[in-house]
Tab-separated table of C-alpha atoms and ligand atoms in Angstrom:
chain	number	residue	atom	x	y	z
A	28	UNK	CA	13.154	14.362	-13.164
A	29	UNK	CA	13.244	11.031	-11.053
A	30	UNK	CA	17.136	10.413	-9.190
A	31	UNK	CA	17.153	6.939	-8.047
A	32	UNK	CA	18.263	6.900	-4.265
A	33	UNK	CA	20.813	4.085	-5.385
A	34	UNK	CA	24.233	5.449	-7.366
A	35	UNK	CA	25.841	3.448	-10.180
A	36	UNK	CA	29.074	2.687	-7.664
A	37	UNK	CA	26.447	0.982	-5.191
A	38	UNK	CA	24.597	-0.772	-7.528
A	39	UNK	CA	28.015	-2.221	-8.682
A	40	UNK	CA	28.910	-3.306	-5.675
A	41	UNK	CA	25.336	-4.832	-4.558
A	42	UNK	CA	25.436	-6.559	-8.255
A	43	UNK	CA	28.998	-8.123	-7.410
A	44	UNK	CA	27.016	-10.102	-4.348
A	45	UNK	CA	23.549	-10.568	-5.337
A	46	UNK	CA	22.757	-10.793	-9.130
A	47	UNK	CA	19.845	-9.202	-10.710
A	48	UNK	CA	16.779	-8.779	-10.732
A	49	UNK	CA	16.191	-7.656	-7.312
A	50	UNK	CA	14.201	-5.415	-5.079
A	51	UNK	CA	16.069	-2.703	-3.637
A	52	UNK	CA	14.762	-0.983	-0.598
A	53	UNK	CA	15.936	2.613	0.742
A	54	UNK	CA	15.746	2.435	4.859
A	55	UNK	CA	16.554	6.343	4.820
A	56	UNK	CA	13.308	7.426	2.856
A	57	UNK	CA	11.299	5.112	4.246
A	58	UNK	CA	12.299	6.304	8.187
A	59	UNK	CA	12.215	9.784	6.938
A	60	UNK	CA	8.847	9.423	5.363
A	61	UNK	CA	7.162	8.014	8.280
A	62	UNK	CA	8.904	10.711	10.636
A	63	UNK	CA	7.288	13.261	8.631
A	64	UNK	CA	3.817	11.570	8.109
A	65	UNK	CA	3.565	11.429	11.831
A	66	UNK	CA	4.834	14.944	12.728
A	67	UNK	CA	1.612	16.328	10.086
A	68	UNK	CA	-0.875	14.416	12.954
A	69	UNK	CA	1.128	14.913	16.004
A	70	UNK	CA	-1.754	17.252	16.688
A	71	UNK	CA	-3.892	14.751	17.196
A	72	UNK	CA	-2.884	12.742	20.460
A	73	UNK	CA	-4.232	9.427	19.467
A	74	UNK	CA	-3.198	9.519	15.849
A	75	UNK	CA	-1.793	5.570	14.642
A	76	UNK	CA	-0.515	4.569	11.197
A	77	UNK	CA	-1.432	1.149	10.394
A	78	UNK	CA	0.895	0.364	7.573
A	79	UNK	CA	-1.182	-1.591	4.928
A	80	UNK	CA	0.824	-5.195	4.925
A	81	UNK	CA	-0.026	-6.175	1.535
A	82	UNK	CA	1.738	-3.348	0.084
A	83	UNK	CA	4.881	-4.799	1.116
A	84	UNK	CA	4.630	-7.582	3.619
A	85	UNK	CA	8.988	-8.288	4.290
A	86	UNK	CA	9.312	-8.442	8.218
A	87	UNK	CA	12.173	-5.937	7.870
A	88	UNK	CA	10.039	-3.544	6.260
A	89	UNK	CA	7.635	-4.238	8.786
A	90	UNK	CA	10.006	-4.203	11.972
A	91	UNK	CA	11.478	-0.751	10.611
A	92	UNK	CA	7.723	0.765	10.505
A	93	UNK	CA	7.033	-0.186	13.835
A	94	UNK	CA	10.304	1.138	14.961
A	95	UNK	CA	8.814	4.108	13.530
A	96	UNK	CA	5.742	3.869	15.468
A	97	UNK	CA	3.588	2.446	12.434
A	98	UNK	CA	0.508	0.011	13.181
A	99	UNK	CA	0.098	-2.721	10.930
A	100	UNK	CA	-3.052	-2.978	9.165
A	101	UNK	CA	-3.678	-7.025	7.770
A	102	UNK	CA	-6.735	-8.031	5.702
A	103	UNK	CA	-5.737	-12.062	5.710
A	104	UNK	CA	-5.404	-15.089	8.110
A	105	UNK	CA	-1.499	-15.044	7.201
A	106	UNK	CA	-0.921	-11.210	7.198
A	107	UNK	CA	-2.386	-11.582	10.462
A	108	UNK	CA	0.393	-13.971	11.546
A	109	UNK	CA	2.824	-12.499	9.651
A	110	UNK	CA	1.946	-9.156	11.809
A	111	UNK	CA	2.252	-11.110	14.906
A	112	UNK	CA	5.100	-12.628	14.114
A	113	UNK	CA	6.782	-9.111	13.882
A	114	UNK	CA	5.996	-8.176	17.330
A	115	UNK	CA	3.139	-6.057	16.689
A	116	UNK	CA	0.483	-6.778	19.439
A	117	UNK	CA	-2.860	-6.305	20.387
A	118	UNK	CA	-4.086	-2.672	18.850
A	119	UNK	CA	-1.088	-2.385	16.971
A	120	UNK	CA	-2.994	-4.676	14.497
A	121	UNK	CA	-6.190	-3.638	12.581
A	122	UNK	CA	-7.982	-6.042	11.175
A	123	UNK	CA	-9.969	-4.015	7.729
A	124	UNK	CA	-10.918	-7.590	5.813
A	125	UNK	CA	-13.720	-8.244	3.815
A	126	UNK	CA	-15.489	-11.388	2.547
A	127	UNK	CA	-14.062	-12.406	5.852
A	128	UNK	CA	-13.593	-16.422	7.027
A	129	UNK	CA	-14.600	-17.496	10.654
A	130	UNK	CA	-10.567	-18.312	11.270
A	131	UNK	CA	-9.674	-14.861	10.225
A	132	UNK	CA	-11.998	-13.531	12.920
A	133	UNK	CA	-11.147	-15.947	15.139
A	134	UNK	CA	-7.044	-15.071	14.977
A	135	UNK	CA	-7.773	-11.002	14.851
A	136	UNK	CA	-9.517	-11.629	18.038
A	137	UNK	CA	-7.010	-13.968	19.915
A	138	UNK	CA	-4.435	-11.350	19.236
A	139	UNK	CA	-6.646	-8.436	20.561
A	140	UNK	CA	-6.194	-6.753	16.601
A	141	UNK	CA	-9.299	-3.883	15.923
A	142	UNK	CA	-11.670	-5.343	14.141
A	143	UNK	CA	-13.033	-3.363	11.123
A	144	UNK	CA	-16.356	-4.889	9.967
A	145	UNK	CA	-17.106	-4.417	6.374
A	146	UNK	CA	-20.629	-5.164	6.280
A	147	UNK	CA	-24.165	-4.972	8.656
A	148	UNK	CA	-23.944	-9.246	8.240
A	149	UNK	CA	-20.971	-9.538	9.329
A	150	UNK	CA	-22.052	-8.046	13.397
A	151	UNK	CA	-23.684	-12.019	13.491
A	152	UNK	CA	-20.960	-13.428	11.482
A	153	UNK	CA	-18.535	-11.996	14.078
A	154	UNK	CA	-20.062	-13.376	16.904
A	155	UNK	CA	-21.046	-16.625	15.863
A	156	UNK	CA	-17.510	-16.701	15.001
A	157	UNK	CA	-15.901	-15.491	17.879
A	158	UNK	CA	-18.438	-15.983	20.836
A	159	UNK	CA	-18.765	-12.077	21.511
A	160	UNK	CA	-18.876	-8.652	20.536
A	161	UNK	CA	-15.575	-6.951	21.556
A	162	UNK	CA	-15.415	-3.612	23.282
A	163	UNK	CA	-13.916	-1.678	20.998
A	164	UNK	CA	-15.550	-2.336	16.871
A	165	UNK	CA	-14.919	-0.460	13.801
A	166	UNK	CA	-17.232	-0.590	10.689
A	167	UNK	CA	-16.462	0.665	7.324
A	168	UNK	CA	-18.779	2.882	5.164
A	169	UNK	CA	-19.069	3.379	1.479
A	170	UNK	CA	-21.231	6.415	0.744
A	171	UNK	CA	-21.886	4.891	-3.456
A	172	UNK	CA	-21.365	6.733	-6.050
A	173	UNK	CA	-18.792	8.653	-7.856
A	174	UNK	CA	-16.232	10.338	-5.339
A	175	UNK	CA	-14.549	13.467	-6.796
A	176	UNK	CA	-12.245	16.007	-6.064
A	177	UNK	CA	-10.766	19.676	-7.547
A	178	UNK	CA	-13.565	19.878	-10.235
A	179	UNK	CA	-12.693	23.264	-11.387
A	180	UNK	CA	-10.268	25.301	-13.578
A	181	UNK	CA	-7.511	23.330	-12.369
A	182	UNK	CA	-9.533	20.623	-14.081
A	183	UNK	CA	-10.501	17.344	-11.840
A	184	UNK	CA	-7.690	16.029	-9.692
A	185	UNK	CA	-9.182	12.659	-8.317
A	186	UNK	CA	-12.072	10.403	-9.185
A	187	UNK	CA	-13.390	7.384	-7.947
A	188	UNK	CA	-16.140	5.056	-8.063
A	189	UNK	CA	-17.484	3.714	-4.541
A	190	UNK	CA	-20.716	2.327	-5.838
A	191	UNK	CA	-18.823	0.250	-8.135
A	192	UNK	CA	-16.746	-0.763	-4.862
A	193	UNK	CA	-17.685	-4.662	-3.305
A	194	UNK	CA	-16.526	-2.655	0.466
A	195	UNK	CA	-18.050	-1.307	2.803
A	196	UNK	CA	-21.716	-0.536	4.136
A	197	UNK	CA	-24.251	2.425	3.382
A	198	UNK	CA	-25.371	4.672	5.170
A	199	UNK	CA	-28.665	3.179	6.815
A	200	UNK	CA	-26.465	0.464	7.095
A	201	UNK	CA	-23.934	1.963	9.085
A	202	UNK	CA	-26.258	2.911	11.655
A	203	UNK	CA	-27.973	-0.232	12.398
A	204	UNK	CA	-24.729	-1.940	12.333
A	205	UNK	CA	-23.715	0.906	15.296
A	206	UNK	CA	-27.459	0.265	17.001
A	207	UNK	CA	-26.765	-3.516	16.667
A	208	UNK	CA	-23.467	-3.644	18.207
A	209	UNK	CA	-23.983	-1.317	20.970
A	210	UNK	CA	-26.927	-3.811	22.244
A	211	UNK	CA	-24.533	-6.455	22.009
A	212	UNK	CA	-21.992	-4.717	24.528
A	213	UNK	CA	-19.622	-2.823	22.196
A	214	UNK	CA	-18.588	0.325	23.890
A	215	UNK	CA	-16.545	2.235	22.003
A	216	UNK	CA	-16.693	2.879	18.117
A	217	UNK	CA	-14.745	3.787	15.171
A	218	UNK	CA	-15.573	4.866	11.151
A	219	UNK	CA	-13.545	3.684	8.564
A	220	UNK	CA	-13.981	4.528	4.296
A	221	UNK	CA	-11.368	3.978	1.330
A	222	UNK	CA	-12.903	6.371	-1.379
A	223	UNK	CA	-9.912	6.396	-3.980
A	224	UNK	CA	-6.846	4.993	-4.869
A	225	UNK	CA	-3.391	6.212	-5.117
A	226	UNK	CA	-4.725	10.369	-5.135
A	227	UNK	CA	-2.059	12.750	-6.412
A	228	UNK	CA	-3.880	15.529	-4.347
A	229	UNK	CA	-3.517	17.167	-1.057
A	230	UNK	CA	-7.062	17.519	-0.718
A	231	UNK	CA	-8.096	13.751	-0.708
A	232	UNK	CA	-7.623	13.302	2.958
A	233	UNK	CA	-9.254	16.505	4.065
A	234	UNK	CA	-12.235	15.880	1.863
A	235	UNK	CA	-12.605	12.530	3.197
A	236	UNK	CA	-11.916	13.555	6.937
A	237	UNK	CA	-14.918	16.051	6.047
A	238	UNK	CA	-17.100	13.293	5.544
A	239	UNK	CA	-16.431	11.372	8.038
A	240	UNK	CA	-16.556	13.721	10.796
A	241	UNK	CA	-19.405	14.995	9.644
A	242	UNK	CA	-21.265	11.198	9.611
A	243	UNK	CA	-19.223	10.983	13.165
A	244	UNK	CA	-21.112	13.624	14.583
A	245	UNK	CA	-24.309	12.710	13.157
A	246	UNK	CA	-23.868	8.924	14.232
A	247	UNK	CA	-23.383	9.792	17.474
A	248	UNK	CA	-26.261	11.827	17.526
A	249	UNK	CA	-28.631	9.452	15.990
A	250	UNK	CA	-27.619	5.799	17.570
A	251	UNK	CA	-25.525	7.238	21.042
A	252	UNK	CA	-22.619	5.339	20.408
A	253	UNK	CA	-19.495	6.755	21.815
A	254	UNK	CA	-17.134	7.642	18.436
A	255	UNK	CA	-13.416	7.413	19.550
A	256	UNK	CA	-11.761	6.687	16.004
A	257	UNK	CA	-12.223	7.932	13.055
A	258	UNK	CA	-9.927	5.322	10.362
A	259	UNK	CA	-9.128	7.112	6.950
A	260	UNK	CA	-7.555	4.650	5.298
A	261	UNK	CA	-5.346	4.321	2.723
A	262	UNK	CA	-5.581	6.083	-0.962
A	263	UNK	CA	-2.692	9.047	-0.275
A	264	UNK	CA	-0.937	8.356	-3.386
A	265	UNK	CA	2.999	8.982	-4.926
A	266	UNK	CA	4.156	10.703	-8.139
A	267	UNK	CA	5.053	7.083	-10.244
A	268	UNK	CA	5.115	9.784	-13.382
A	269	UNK	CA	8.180	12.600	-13.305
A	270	UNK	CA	5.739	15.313	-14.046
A	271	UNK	CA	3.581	14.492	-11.492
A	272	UNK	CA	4.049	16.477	-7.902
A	273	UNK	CA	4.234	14.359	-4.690
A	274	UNK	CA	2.219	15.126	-2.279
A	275	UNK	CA	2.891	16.953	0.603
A	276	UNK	CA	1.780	15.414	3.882
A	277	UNK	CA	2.370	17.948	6.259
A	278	UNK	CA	-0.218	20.352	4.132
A	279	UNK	CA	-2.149	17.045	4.108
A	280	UNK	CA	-2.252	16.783	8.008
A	281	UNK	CA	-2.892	20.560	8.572
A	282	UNK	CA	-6.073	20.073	6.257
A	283	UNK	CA	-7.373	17.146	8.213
A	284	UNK	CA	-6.837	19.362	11.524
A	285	UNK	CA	-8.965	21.956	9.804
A	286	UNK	CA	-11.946	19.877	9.173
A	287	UNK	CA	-11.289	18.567	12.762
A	288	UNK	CA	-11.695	21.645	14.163
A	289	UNK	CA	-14.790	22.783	12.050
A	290	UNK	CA	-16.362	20.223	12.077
A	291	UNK	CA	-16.078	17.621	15.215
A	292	UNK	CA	-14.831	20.177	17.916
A	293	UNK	CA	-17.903	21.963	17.997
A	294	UNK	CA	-19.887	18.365	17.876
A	295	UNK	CA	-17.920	17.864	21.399
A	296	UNK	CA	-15.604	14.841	19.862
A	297	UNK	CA	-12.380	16.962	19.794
A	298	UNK	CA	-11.078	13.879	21.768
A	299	UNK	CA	-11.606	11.483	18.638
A	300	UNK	CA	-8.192	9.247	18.170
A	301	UNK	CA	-7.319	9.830	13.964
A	302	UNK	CA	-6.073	6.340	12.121
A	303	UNK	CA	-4.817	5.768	8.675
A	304	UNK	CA	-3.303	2.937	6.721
A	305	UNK	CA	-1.510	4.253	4.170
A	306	UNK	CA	0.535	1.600	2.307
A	307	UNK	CA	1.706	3.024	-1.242
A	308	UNK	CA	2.396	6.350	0.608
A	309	UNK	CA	4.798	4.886	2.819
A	310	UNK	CA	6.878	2.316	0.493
A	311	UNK	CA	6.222	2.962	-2.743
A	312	UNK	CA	8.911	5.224	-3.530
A	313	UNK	CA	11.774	3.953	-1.085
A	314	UNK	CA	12.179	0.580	-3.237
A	315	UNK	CA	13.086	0.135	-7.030
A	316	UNK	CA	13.371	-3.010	-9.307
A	317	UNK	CA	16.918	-3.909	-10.218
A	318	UNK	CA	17.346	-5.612	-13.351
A	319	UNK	CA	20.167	-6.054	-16.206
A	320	UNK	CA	19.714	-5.694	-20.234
A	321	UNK	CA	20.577	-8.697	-21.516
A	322	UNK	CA	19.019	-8.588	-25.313
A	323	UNK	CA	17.987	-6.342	-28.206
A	324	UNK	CA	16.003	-7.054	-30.824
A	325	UNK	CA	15.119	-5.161	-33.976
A	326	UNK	CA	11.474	-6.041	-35.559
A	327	UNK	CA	8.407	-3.670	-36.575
A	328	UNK	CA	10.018	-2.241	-33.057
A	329	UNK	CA	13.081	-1.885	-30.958
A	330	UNK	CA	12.891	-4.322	-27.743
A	331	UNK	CA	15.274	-3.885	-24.739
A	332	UNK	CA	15.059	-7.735	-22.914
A	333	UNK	CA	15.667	-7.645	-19.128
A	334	UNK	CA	16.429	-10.411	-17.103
A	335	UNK	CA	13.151	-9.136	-14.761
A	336	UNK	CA	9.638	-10.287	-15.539
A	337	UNK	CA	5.958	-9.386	-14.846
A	338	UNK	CA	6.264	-12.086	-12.142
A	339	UNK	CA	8.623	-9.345	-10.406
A	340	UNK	CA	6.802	-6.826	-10.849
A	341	UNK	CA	2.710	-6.866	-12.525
A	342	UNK	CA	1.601	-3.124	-12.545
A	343	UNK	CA	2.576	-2.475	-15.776
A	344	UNK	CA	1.128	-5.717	-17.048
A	345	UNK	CA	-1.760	-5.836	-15.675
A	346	UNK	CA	-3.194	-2.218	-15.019
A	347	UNK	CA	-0.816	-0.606	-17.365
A	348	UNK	CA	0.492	1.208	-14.871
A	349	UNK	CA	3.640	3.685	-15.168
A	350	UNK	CA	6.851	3.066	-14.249
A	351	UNK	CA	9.727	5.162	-14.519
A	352	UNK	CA	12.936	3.876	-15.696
A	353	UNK	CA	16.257	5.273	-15.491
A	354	UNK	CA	19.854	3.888	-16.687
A	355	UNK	CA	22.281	3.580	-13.677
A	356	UNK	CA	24.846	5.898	-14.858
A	357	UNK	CA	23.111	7.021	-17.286
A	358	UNK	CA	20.930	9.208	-15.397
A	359	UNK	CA	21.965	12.166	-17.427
A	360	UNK	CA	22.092	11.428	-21.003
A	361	UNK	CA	19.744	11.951	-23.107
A	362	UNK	CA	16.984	9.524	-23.932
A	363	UNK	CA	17.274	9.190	-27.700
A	364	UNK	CA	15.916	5.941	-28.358
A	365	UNK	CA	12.660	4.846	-28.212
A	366	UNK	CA	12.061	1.036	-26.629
A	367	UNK	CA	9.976	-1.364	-25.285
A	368	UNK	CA	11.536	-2.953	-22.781
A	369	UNK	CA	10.176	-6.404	-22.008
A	370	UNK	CA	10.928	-9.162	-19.781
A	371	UNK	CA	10.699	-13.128	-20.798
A	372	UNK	CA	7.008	-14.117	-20.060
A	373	UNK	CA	5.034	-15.659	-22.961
A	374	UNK	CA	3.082	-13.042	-22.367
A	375	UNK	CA	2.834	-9.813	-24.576
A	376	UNK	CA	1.803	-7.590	-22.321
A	377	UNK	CA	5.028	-8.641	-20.229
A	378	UNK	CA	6.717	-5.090	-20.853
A	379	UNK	CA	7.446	-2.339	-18.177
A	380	UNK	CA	7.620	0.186	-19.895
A	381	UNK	CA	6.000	0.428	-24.552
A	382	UNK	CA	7.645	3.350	-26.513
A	383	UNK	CA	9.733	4.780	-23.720
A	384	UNK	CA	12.410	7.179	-24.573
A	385	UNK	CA	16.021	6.059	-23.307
A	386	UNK	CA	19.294	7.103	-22.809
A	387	UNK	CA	21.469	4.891	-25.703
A	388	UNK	CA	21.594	1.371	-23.857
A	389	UNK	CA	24.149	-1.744	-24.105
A	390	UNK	CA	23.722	-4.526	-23.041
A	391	UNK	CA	24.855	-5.438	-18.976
A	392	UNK	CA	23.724	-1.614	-18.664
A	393	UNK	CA	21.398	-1.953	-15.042
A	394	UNK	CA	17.627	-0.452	-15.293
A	395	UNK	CA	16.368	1.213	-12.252
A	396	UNK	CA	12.659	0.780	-12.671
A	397	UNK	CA	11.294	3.541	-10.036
A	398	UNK	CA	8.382	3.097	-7.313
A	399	UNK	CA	8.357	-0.480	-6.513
A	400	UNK	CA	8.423	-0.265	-2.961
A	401	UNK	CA	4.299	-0.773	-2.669
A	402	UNK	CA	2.701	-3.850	-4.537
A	403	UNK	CA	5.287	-4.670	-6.273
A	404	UNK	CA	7.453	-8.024	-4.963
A	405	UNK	CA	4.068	-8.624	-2.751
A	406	UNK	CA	2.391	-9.445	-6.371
A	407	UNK	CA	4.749	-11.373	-7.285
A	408	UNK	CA	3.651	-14.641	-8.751
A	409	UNK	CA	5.116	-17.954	-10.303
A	410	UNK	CA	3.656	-18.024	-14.335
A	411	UNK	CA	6.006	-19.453	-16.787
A	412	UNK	CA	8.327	-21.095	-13.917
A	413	UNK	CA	9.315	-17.575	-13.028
A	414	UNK	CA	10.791	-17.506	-9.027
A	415	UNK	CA	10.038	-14.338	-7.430
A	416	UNK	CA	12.837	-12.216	-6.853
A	417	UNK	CA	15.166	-11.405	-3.620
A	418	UNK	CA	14.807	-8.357	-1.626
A	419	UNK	CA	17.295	-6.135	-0.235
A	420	UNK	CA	17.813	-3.471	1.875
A	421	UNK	CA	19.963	-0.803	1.840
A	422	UNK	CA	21.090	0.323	4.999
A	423	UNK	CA	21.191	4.030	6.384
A	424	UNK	CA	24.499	3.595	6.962
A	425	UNK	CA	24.826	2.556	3.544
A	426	UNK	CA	25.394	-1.471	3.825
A	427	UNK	CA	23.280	-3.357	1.984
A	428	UNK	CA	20.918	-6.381	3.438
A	429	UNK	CA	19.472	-9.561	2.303
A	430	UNK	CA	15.991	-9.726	3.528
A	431	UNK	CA	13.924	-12.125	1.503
A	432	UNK	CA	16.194	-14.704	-0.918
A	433	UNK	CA	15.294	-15.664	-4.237
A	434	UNK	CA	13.184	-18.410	-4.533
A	435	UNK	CA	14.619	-21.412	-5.972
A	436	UNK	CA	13.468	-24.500	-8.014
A	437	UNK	CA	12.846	-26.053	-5.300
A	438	UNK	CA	10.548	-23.653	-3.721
A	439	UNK	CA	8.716	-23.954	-7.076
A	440	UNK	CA	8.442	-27.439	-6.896
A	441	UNK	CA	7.728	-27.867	-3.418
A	442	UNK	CA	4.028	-27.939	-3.315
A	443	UNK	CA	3.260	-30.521	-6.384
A	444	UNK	CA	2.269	-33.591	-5.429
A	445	UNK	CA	4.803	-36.273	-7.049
A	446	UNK	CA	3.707	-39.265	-7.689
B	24	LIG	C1	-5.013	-1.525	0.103
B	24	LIG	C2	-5.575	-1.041	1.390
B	24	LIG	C3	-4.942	0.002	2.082
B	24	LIG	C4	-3.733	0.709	1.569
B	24	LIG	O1	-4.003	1.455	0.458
B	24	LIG	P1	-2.900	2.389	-0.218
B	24	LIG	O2	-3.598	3.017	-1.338
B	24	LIG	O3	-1.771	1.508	-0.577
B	24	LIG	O4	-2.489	3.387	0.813
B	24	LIG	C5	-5.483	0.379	3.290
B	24	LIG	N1	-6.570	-0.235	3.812
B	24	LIG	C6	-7.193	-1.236	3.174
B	24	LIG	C7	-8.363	-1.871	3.816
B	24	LIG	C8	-6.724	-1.667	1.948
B	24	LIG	O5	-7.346	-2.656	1.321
């Protein structure tokens, strides 16, 4: 069973100020969450969260996760000022981009961000773009593919395609790109992969830390670079489905420090400096999507209309992703009717949730659709004349703040040309 972290007597009261739909964020989690993802690496001294900006790129999202000692991790020319603009500085920014633009370069580098190459090309690229090579370089490796996990009686718990991925380089690759950057004055080196998505498993990171100590140890071996990060990305993933079990990160962390100290104590890098940039780990759950029945309607099926859209919130639309739904105040009866509930795009696949089993709904009742916290306001868009929702935060101390407005007309019309 999912609980929203939001009761029916606080949504009342946040509906009486701000009207629906909205974003709802939970502070609490979100602090706790980040408390406990860095207590599972305090072993390892150097050990930095980048928080992946896309995944939810509000400034008091990103202010509270760098309170909370979080990195930020940018991929675009205006992440990268957003990022600066929130005080993070220098190597609190990595920079993991690809298909990269001179200016993007040319910003990471003016604010001193880490600069994660994501392909052998792009060692030139960077320094026609930049004038130099800077000390410290990452690069990012995609060992092709098909990346699995669990295959057993348990049955398989993750798979993943890296040689249908556009990131990253291979492995031949890699180590030219090391050889190529160390004659060009780079000093100190880090590894980065992304091998799959969203992993309901506590053996994704540990599997992946595997590999990359293990090509750690051998890179260093081979091409004498000096290895002092190793980057594991993103990919730790949340329960969006109630039978699903979250993961657990401190078992997480204590499986990384097990490959650590198999695999690159013994190679003499036990001083290597861990990274990751998690995103839909650390939001995903702490926000929800607010939004209010307003219409049934009876045809070849039943339709719950909300007064939230795709252009709020695109998962379901576009990957068919799960969302779970719950009834504010409702959150214990039984779900007896079976709905699609749909939002007002001319678009048919503009539902959140096809045949989902309810609790009996009327209409004003508020829908708490769960897990929008990660990639879900950040993909917001404008189809249909649709503005993009506000975003609010509720307080640990249980106030509730606006942090991004609702866009208005005018915001919509703001960048046509009139003539
Ligand atoms: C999207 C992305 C992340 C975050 O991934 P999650 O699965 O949300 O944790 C991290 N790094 C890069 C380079 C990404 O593109």
């Amino acid at each position: 069973m999912k609980t929203p972290f939001v009761t029916k007597a606080q949504l009342d009261k946040i509906t009486a100020s701000y009207p629906t739909p909205f974003h709802l964020y939970d502070e609490k989690g979100m602090r706790k969450n980040a408390r406990d993802s860095y207590a599972a690496f305090s072993w390892n001294p150097g050990f930095q969260e980048y928080f992946a900006v896309k995944a939810t790129p509000n400034p008091a999202i990103l202010k509270l996760l760098k309170e909370e000692g979080c990195g930020a991790d940018c991929s675009s020319l205006v992440e990268l000022m957003l990022a600066e603009r929130c005080g993070f500085k220098g190597p609190q920014i990595m920079f993991s981009s690809n298909n990269t633009l001179a200016e993007e370069y040319q910003l990471a580098d003016k604010l001193g961000a880490i600069i994660n190459l994501d392909d052998l090309t792009h060692v030139e690229f960077l320094e026609e773009s930049i004038g130099h090579i800077p000390e410290t370089i990452f690069c990012r490796y995609n060992p092709g593919g098909v990346f699995t996990l669990g295959e057993g009686k348990d049955g398989l718990q993750v798979m993943d395609t890296p040689g249908e991925a556009k990131y990253g380089m291979t492995r031949p690759q890699l180590a030219e790109a090391f050889r190529l950057l160390k004659a060009k004055g780079a000093r100190y080196f880090g590894i980065h992969a992304f091998l799959a998505s969203n992993t309901i498993s506590n053996d994704y990171y540990p599997e992946l830390a595997g590999i990359l100590f293990q090509l750690a140890a051998e890179l260093k071996a081979e091409t004498g670079c000096d290895i002092r990060y190793i980057n594991l990305s993103g990919g730790i993933g949340v329960p969006y489905r109630p039978e699903e079990e979250a993961n657990d990160i401190a078992v997480i962390g204590a499986g990384v420090r097990r490959k650590f100290e198999e695999i690159l104590v013994p190679a003499g890098m036990g001083h290597v400096a861990l990274c990751s940039e998690l995103g839909r780990f650390m939001t995903a759950p702490y926000g929800c999507l607010v939004t209010k029945v307003l219409h049934f309607k009876h045809i070849y099926k039943e339709y719950a209309g909300v007064d939230a859209c795709a252009a709020d919130l695109m998962r379901p639309a576009v990957y068919g992703a799960y969302h779970h739904i719950t009834v504010s105040g409702k959150e214990d009866a039984p779900c007896c009717r079976k709905v699609d509930v749909t939002g007002s795009l001319c678009e048919n696949c503009d539902k959140f949730a096809v045949d989902r089993m309810l609790p009996e709904l009327e209409r004003g009742d508020l829908l708490v659709i769960h897990d929008t916290g990660a990639h879900g306001h950040a993909m917001g868009y404008n189809y249909n004349g649709k503005l993009r929702s506000a975003e609010l935060l509720l307080r640990e101390d249980g106030s509730v703040s606006l942090i991004r407005r609702a866009e208005t007309p005018e915001d919509y019309f703001a960048t046509a040309i009139w003539q």
